[in-house]
Structure formats: structure tokens, C-alpha cells
Short mmCIF file of C-alpha atoms in Angstrom, two decimals:
data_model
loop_
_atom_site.label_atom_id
_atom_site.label_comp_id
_atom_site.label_asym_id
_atom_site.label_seq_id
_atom_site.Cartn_x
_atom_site.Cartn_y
_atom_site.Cartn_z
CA UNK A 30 7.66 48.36 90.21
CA UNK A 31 6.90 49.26 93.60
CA UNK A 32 4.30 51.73 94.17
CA UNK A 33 4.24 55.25 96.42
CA UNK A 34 3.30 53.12 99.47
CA UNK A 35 5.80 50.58 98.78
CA UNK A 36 8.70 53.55 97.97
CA UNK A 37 7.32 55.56 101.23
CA UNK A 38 7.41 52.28 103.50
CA UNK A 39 10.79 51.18 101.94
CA UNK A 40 12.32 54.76 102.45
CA UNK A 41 11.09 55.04 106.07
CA UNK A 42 12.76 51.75 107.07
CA UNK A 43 15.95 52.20 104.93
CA UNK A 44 16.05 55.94 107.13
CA UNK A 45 15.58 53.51 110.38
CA UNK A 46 18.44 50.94 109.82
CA UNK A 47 20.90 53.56 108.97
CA UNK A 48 19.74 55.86 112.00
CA UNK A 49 20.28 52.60 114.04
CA UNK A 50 23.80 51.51 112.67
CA UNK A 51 25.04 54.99 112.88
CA UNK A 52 23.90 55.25 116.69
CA UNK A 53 25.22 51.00 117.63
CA UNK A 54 28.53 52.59 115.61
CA UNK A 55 28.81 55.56 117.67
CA UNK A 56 27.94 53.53 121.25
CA UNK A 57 30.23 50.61 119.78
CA UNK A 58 33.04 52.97 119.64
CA UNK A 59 32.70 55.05 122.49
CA UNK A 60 32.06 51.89 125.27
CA UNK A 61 35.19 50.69 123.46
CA UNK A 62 37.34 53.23 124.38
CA UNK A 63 35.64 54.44 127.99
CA UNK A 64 36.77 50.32 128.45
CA UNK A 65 39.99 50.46 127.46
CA UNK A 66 40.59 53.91 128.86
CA UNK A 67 39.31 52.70 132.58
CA UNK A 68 41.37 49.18 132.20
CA UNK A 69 44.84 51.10 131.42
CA UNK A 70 44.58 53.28 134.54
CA UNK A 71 43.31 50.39 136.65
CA UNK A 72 46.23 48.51 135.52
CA UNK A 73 48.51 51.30 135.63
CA UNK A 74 48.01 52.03 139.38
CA UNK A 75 48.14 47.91 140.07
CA UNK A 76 51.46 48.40 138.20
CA UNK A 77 52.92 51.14 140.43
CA UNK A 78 51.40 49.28 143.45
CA UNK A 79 53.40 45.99 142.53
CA UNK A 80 56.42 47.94 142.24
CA UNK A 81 56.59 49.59 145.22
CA UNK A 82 56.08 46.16 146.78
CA UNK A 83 58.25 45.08 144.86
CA UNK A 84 61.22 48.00 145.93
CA UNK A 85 60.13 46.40 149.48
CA UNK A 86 61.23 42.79 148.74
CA UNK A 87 57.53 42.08 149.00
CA UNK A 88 55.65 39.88 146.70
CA UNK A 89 52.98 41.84 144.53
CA UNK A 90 52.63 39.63 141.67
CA UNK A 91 55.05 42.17 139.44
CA UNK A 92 56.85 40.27 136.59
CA UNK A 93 60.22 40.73 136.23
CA UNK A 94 61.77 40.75 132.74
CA UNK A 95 58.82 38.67 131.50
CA UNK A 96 60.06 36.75 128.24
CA UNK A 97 56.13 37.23 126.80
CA UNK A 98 56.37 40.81 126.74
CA UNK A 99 55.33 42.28 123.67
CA UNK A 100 58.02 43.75 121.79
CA UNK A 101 55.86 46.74 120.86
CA UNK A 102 55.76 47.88 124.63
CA UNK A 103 59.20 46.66 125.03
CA UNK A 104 60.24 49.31 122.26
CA UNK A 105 57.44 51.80 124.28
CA UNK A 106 59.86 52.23 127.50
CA UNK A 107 62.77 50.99 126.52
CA UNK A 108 63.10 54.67 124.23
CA UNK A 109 61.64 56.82 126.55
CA UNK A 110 61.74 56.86 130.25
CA UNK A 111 57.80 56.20 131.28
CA UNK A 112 55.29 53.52 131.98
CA UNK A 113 52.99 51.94 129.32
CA UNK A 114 50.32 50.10 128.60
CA UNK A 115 49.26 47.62 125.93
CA UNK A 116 46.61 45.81 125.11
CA UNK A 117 47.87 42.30 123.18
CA UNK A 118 45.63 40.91 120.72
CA UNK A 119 47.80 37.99 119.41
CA UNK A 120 46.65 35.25 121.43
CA UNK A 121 43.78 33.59 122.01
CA UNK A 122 42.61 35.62 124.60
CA UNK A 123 43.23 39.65 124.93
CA UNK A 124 45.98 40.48 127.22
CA UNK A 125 46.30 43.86 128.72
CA UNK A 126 49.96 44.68 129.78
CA UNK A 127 51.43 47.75 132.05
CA UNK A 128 55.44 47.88 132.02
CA UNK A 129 57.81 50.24 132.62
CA UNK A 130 62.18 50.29 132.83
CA UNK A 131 63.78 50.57 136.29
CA UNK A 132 66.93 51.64 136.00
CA UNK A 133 69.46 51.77 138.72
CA UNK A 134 71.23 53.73 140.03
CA UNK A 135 74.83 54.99 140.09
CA UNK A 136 77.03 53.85 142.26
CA UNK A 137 78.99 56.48 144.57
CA UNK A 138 82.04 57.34 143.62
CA UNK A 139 84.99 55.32 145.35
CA UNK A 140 82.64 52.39 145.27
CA UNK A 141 83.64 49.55 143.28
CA UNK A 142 84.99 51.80 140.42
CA UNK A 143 85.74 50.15 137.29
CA UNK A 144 89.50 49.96 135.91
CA UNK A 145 88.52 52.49 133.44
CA UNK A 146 87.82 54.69 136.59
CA UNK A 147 84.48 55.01 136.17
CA UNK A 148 81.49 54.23 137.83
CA UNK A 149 79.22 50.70 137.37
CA UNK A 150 75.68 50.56 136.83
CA UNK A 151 73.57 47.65 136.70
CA UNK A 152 71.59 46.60 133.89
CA UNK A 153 67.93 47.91 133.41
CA UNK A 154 64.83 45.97 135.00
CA UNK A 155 61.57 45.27 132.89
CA UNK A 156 58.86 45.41 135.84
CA UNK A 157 54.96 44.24 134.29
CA UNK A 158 52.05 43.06 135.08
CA UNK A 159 49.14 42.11 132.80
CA UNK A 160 45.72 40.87 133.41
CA UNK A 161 43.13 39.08 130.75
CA UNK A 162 40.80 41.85 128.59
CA UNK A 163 38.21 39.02 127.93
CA UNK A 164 35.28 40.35 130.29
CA UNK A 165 35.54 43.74 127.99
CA UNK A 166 36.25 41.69 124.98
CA UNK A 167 32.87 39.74 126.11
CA UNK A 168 30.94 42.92 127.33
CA UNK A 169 31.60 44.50 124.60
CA UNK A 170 29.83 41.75 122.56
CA UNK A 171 27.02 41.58 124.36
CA UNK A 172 26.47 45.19 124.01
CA UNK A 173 27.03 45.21 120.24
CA UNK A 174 24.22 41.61 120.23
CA UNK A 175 22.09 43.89 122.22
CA UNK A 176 22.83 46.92 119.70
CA UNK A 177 22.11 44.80 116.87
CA UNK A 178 18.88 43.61 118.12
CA UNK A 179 17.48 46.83 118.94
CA UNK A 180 18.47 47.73 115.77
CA UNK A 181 16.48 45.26 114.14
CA UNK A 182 13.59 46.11 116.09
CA UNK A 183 13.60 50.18 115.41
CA UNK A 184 13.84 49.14 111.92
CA UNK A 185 11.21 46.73 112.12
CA UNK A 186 8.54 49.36 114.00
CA UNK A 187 10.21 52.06 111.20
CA UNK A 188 8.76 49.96 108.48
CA UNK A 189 5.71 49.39 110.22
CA UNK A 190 5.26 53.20 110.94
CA UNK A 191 6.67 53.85 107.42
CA UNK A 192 3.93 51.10 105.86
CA UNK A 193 1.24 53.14 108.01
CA UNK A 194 2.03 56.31 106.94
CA UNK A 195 2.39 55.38 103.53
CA UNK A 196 -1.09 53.28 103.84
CA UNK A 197 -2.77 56.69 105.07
CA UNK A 198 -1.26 58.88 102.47
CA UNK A 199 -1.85 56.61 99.88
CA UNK A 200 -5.13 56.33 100.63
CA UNK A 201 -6.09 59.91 100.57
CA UNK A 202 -3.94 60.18 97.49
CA UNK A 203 -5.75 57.35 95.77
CA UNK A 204 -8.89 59.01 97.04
CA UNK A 205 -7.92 62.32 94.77
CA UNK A 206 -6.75 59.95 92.30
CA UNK A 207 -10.45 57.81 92.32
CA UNK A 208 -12.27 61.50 92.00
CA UNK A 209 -10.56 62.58 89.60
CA UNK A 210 -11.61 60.01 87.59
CA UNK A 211 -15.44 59.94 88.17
CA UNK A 212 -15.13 64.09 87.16
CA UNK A 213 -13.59 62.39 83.87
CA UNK A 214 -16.13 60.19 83.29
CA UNK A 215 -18.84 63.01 83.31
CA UNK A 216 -19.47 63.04 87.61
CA UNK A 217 -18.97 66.40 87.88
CA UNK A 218 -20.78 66.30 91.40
CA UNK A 219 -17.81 64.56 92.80
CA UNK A 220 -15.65 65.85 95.36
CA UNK A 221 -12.57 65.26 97.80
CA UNK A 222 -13.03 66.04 101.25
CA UNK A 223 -9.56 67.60 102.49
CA UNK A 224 -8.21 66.48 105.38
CA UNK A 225 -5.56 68.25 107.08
CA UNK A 226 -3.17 70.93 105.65
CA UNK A 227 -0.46 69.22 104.13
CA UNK A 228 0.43 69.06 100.51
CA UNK A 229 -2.38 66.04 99.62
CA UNK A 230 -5.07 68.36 101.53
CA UNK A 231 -3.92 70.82 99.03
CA UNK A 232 -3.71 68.47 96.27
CA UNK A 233 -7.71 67.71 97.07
CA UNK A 234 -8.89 71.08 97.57
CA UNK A 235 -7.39 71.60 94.25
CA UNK A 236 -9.26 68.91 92.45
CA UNK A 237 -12.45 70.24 94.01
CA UNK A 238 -11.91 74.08 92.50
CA UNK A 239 -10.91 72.69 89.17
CA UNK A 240 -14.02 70.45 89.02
CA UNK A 241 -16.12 73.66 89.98
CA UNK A 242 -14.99 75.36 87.54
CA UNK A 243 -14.83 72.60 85.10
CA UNK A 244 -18.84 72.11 86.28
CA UNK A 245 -19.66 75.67 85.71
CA UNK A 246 -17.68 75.76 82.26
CA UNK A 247 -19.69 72.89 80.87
CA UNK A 248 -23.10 73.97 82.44
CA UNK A 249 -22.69 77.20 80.59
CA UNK A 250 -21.87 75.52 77.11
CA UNK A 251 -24.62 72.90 77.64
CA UNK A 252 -26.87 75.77 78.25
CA UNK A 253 -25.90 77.63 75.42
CA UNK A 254 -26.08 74.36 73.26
CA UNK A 255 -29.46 73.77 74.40
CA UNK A 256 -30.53 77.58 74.09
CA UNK A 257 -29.08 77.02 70.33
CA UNK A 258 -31.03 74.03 69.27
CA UNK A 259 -34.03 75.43 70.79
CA UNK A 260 -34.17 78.39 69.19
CA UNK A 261 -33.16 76.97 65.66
CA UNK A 262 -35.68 74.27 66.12
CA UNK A 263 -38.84 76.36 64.75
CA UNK A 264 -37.19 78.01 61.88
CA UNK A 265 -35.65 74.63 61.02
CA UNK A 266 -39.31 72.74 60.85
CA UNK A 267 -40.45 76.30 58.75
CA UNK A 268 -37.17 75.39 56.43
CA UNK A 269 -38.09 71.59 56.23
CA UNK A 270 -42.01 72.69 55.61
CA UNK A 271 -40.95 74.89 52.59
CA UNK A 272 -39.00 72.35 50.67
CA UNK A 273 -41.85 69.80 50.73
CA UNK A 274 -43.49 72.53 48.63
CA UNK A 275 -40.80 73.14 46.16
CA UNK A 276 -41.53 71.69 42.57
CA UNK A 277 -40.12 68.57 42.06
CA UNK A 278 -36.70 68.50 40.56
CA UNK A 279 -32.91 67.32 41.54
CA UNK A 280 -32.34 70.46 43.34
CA UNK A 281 -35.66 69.95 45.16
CA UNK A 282 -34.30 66.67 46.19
CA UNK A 283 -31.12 68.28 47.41
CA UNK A 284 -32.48 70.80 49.94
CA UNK A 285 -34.84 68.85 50.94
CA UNK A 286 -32.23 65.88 52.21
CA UNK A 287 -30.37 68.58 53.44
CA UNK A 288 -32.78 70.19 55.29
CA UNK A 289 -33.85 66.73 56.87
CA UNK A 290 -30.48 66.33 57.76
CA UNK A 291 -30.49 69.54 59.76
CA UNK A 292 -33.43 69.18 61.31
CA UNK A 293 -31.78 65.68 62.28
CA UNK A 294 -28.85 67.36 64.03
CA UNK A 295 -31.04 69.94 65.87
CA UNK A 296 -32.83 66.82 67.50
CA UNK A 297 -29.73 65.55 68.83
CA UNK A 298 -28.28 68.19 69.84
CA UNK A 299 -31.53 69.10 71.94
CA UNK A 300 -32.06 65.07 72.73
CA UNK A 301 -27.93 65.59 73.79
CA UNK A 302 -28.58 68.52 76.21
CA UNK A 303 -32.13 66.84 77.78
CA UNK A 304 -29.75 63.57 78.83
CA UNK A 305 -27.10 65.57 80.20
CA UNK A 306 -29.49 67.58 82.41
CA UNK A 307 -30.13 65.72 85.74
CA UNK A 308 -33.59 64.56 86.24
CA UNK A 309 -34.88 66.19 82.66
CA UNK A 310 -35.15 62.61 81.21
CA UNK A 311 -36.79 59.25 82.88
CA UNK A 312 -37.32 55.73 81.65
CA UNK A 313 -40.69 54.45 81.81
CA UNK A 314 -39.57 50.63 82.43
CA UNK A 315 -41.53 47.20 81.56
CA UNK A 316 -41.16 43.98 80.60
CA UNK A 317 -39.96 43.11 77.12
CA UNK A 318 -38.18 39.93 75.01
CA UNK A 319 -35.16 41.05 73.77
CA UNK A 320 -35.71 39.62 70.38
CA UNK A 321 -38.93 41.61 70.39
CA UNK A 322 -36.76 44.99 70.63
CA UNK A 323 -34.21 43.86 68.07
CA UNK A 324 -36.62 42.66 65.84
CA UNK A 325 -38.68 46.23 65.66
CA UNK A 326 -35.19 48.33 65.54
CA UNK A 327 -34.09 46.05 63.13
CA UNK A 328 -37.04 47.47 60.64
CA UNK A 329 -37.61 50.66 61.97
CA UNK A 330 -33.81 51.39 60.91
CA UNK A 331 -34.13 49.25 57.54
CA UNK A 332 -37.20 51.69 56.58
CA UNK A 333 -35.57 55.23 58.08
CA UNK A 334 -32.53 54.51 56.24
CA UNK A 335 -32.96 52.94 52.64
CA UNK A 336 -30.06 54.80 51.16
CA UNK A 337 -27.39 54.59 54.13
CA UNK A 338 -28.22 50.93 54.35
CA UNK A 339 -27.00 50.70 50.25
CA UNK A 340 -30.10 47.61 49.54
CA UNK A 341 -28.44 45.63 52.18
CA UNK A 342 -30.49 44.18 54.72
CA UNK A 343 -29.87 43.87 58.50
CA UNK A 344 -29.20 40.43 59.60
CA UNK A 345 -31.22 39.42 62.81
CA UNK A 346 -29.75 36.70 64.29
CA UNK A 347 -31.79 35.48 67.65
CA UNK A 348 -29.27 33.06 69.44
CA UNK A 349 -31.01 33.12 72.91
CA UNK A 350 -34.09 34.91 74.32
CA UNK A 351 -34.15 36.41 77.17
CA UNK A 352 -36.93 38.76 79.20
CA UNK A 353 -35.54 42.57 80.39
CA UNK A 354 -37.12 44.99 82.29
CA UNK A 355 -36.11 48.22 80.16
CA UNK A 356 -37.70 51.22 78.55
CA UNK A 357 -38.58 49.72 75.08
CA UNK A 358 -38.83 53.36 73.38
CA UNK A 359 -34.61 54.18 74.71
CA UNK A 360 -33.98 50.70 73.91
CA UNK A 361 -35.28 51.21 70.42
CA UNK A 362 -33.57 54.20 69.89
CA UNK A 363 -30.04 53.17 71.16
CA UNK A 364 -30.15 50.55 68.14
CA UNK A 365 -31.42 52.69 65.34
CA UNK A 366 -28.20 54.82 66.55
CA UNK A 367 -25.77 51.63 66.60
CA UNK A 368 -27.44 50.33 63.28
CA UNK A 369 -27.31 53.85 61.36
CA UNK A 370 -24.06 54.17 62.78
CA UNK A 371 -22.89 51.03 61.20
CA UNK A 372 -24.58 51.26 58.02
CA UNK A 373 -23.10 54.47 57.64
CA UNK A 374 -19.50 54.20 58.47
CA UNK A 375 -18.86 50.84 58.79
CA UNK A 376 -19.00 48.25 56.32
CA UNK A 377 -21.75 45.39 55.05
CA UNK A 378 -23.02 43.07 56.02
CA UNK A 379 -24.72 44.75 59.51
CA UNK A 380 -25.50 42.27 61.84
CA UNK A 381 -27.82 42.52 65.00
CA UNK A 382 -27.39 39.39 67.70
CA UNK A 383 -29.43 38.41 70.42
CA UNK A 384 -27.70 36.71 73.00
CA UNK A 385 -29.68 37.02 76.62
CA UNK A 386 -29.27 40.24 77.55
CA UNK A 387 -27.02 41.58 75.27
CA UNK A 388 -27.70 43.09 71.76
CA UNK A 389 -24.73 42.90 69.64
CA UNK A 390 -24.22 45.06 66.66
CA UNK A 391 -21.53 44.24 64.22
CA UNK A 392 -20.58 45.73 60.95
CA UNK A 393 -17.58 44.54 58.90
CA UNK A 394 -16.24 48.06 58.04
CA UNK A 395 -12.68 49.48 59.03
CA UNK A 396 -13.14 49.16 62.99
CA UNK A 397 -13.45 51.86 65.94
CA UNK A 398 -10.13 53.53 66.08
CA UNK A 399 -8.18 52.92 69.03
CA UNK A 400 -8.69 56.71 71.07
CA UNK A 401 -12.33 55.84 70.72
CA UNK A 402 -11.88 52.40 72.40
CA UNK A 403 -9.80 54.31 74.74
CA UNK A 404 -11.71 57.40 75.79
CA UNK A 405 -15.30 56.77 74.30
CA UNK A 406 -17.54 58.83 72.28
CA UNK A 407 -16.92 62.79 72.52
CA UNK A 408 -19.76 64.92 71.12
CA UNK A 409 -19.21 66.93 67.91
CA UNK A 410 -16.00 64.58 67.25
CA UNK A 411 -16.28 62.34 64.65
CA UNK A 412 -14.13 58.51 65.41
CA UNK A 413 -11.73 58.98 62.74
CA UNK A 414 -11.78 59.62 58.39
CA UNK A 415 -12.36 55.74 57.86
CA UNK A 416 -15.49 55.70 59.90
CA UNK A 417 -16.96 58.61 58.01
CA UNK A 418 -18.09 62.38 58.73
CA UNK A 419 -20.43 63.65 61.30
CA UNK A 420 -20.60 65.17 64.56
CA UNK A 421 -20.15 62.88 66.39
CA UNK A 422 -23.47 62.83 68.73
CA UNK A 423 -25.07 59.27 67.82
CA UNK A 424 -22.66 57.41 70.15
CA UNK A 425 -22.62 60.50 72.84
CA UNK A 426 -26.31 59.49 72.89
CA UNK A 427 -26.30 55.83 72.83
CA UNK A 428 -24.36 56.24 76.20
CA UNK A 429 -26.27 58.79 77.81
CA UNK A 430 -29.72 56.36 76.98
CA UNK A 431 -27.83 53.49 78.19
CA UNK A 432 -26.98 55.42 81.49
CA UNK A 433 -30.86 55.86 81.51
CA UNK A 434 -31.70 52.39 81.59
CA UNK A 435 -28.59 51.31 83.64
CA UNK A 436 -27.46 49.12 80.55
CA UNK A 437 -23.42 49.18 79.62
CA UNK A 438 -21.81 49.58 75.96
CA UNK A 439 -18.65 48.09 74.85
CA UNK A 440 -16.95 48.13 72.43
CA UNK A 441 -14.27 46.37 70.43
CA UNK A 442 -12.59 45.37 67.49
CA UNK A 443 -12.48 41.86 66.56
CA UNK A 444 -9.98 39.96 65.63
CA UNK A 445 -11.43 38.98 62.33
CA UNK A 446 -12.46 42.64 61.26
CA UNK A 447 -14.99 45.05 61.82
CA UNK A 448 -16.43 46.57 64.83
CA UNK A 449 -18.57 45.29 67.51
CA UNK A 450 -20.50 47.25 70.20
CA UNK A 451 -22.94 45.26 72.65
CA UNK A 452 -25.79 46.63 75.14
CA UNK A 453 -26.41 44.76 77.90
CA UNK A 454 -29.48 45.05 79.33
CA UNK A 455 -30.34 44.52 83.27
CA UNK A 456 -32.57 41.04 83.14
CA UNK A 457 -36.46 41.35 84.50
CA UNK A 458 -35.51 40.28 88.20
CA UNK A 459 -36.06 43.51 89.49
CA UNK A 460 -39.86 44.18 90.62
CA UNK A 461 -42.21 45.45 88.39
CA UNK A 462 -43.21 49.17 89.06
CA UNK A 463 -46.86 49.78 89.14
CA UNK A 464 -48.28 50.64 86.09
CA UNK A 465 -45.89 48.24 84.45
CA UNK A 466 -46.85 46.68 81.14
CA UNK A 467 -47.15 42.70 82.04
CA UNK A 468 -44.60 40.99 79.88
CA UNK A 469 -45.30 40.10 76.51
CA UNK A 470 -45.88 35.94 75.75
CA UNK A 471 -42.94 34.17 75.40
CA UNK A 472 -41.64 33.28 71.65
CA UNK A 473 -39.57 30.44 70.28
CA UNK A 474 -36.29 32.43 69.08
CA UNK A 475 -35.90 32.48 65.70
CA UNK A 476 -33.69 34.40 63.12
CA UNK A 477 -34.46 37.40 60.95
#
């Protein structure tokens, strides 16, 4: 399908050729008849010219009773008493003829009167003369090569002007169109710079007051969010604090899983509202081996979470090493998030690859559900039932971290079942920072 700059370019030349057949119509016409017009009363005063020479016995190239006459201007004066013209298009060649009837006239009376006793008259005299129409035929046909070509050419420079026009719109409209879409994806610095005051400057300036407001809407909640967390953070560690000294007992155990898991959420949300501050959070980078990162996530999350991970271990599988330059601590964290995440709501076994630069985490549950795959994590939104309750934050945080380190997350669905989501790191080309941690000695890979 053709796009707005192909529609634009498309309608500007079709407006161009039809502007330019109307106008070689028009001229067509009109130098037709001015021809015509101008050739009938040349002919018709040659016509009353040869007569009168021929009234004087003299020569003048008048035809008299021509057999070729055409019967249509035969029929002209022969019904009414006055010259005509006509042009003949039968031939080969265009003919133009002038005629007219000369009749003549009475005799006197006394003069050779008929036996009826009345008076004679002769019969009637067709006087003509024609001359070829094939310089106006030929004129003509210049003119209308010479109206076709500049016809081609206005339509050629209206698709050209068309294709710019278009190619400037649709640039500032793709421009819109490209902020737009960096506001969705969390940019909410971006802006269009108008340009003009036609509808698309409009268009922009309206993109940059909805992603004000849009700014100062989600500044406020993220403030409030923040404000919220904070201030249930101390009476949360006071709750947490009491029910380690409750006496033991299954309702013990109760609140005090349920407490943990509070004080849980509070941490993300606060962790949440840090990464989408500018500037709050940095990464401290240095070298590290992948496998070295996997390998302590891998147990950190196989000791924080016994009973999510139902006895089944995490499955390390090292198939090529590779040295990053990262912030081990994020790093660590973004896979404790992916591997709770997948021990929770996905399905056994859990499986953490090393490939390079990319950490793959795999569980073999009911898969990410397709607006997730579509739109990515949204905080306090759990994926879908199949994937389990929540709020939703472990993901939102796994991306901002991953912003943090300039890594990227994708994710998909296999083919074979299960979901997949994958880190890639940035490798340790970049220069070390000072203060940097030299890199750790290199180790055979090896799987877990």
C-alpha cells in the first residue's frame, strides 16, 4: 500500500495531468476553430473575387459546376440563396470548398418568349473554388505534439514538486510520529520542534503539551509512590521486627511470611521510584566473567527462595565465556528477578545459559502472554492468571537495571514451550574507568 508520501506525490501529479489535458483540450479546440473560422472568410472573399472575374470573362481560377462538389454544400445553396463554405474531410487530404448558385436572370419581356408566352430563364450556375486544409490540418498537429509534450513535462515537475512536498511533510510528520514513540517508551524529555503554522505544526505542538502534561502527571504519581514507600518503610521493618518475636507457632509462621513479603514490596516500590528518577541511581562498572555472575545469582536465588523454587534446582549451563564490563551488584540482581520470576510463575525445570554476552533464562511454564511481548512490563500489572499473582514490579525493574548498565532484554516464547528472556551484556571493550576492579582470572567454562 502506498504510503502518505506516495498518496501526496501521486495526487499532486494526477492534479497536474488533468490540469494539463483540460488546458491542451481547451487550446486544441479553440486554435481549431480561430483556423477554420479565418480559412472560410479567406476563402469566401477569394470566392467573390473569382466571380466577379469571372462576370468579366476573366480567368480567376472559379470552377464552374465542379462534378467533385460535395453534395452537402450542393444541398447548402442550392435551398437557400447564399454562399457557403465546407470543409471536406473524405479524401485523403482536407479540402476546404466556397460555392454559391448564380442564377440568371429574366429575360425582358418580348424577348425570345416561349410558346407558352412566358419568359425563359437559363439554368442555375454552381461557381466554387476550394483550396487544400492540410497546413491547418498539419499545424494543428504540431500544436497538439507540442501540447502533449508540455503536458508531459508539467506533469513530470508536478510529481516532482508533489514527491517534494510530500518528502517534507512526511518528514515532519514522521518526526511527530518518531516522538511520540520515545514519550511511549518512557522519554518523556522528548519533544517536536514546530515548524511553521500549518496543521502538522499544530499536530507537533500538540504532542509537546500532551507529553508535558503526561510528564507532570507521572512525576506527581512517582512522587507520591516514592513518598508512600518511604514513609511505610520504618513501620514495615517495626512490623517485620515484632513477628521475629512472636512464639513459635503456624500463625507465627504466617505473619511473619507475610510481613517479609511486604517489606519485599516496599523495597521495590522504593528501588522502582530510585530508577525512574534521573541521575538518583549509577552503576559502578568493572570487569567480570559472565559465568562468574550467573554462577553467584544462580545460588543466591536457590538460597533466597527454597519454597518458590519447589526442591528444584537451577540448571547452570556455561556454553561460552565471555568477559563484560558491567556493574556485578545490578547484574546480580536483574537475575535473582528473572530466576524468582520463573520459579514462581513459570514452570520447572529453570534454566540459566551462558552464551557470551548473553544470560538466558528459561523456564518451561505457560509462556509470556502476547500484550507483554507486545508492550513490555507495566508496573503494578501482573502478565496474565497463568503466570501467577503479583504486582507486577520484578520485570519493571529488570528493565530499568538493564537501562543502567546499557544491557537489552528480550523476550520470547519458544516454539517448544516455555518462556525465554535474555540480557545481553555490553562486552569489556570499552576502557576501564579508574578505580576499576582488574578483571577476574580467566576460567575454563563449565556447567552447574
Amino acid at each position: 500500500m502506498l504510503g502518505l508520501r506516495g498518496k501526496l506525490a501521486l495526487s499532486v501529479a494526477a492534479a497536474a495531468a488533468l490540469v494539463a489535458a483540460v488546458i491542451g483540450v481547451l487550446v486544441h479546440d479553440q486554435t481549431s476553430r480561430t483556423q477554420l473560422d479565418t480559412a472560410r472568410r479567406d476563402l469566401d472573399a477569394g470566392l467573390l473575387a473569382a466571380v466577379a472575374d469571372y462576370e468579366r470573362m476573366i480567368d480567376g481560377g472559379v470552377l464552374v459546376n465542379p462534378p467533385d462538389l460535395p453534395d452537402a454544400l450542393r444541398e447548402a445553396i442550392a435551398t437557400r440563396p447564399v454562399r457557403a463554405t465546407f470543409l471536406d474531410r473524405a479524401g485523403e487530404d482536407p479540402v476546404l470548398w466556397a460555392a454559391l448558385l448564380e442564377r440568371p436572370a429574366a429575360a425582358p419581356p418580348g424577348d425570345g418568349a416561349t410558346a407558352g408566352g412566358g419568359s425563359a430563364e437559363g439554368p442555375a450556375t454552381v461557381l466554387a473554388v476550394r483550396q487544400s486544409y492540410l497546413p491547418q490540418t498539419e499545424a494543428l498537429g504540431a500544436l497538439d505534439r507540442t501540447l502533449l509534450g508540455a503536458g508531459l513535462i508539467a506533469t513530470g515537475l508536478g510529481s516532482l514538486l508533489g514527491l517534494l512536498l510530500a518528502t517534507v511533510g512526511g518528514r515532519r510528520i514522521a518526526g511527530s510520529a518518531r516522538t511520540a514513540q520515545r514519550i511511549a517508551q518512557g522519554d518523556l524529555a522528548a519533544r517536536v520542534r514546530p515548524r511553521g503554522r500549518d496543521e502538522i505544526a499544530r499536530m507537533a505542538a500538540a504532542v509537546n503539551t500532551m507529553a508535558d502534561a503526561l510528564q507532570v502527571r507521572l512525576e506527581a504519581e512517582r512522587r507520591i509512590t516514592a513518598d508512600i514507600a518511604h514513609e511505610l518503610r520504618t513501620p514495615v521493618a517495626g512490623l517485620v521486627t515484632a513477628a521475629e518475636l512472636l512464639p513459635p507457632g503456624r500463625p507465627t509462621e504466617l505473619v511473619r511470611d507475610r510481613a517479609r513479603t511486604l517489606r519485599r514490596l516496599v523495597e521495590d516500590v522504593l528501588e522502582v521510584a530510585r530508577l525512574d528518577t534521573e541521575g538518583v541511581e549509577q552503576a559502578e562498572f568493572e570487569c567480570c566473567r559472565t559465568s562468574t555472575l550467573a554462577r553467584h545469582a544462580a545460588a543466591a536465588c536457590a538460597d533466597q527462595l527454597p519454597e518458590a523454587a519447589g526442591g528444584e534446582a537451577i540448571t547452570l549451563t556455561v556454553t561460552a565465556d565471555a568477559e563484560v564490563r558491567t556493574d556485578p551488584r545490578r547484574v546480580a540482581r536483574v537475575l535473582a528477578n528473572l530466576l524468582s520470576n520463573a520459579l514462581r510463575h513459570g514452570g520447572a525445570p529453570v534454566e540459566l545459559e551462558v552464551d557470551g554476552t548473553v544470560l538466558r533464562v528459561r523456564d518451561h511454564g505457560p509462556g509470556f502472554p502476547a500484550d507483554l511481548l507486545a508492550q513490555g512490563p507495566q508496573r503494578f500489572r501482573t502478565a496474565a492468571r497463568e503466570r501467577g499473582r503479583g504486582t507486577g514490579l520484578g520485570l519493571t525493574i529488570v528493565a530499568g537495571q538493564a537501562r543502567l548498565l546499557g544491557a537489552g532484554v528480550r523476550r520470547a516464547n519458544p516454539a517448544a514451550g516455555g518462556a525465554v528472556t535474555e540480557l545481553l551484556l555490553p562486552d569489556g571493550s570499552a576502557p576501564r574507568g579508574p578505580g576499576a576492579a582488574p578483571p577476574p582470572p580467566r576460567t575454563p567454562p563449565s556447567g552447574g
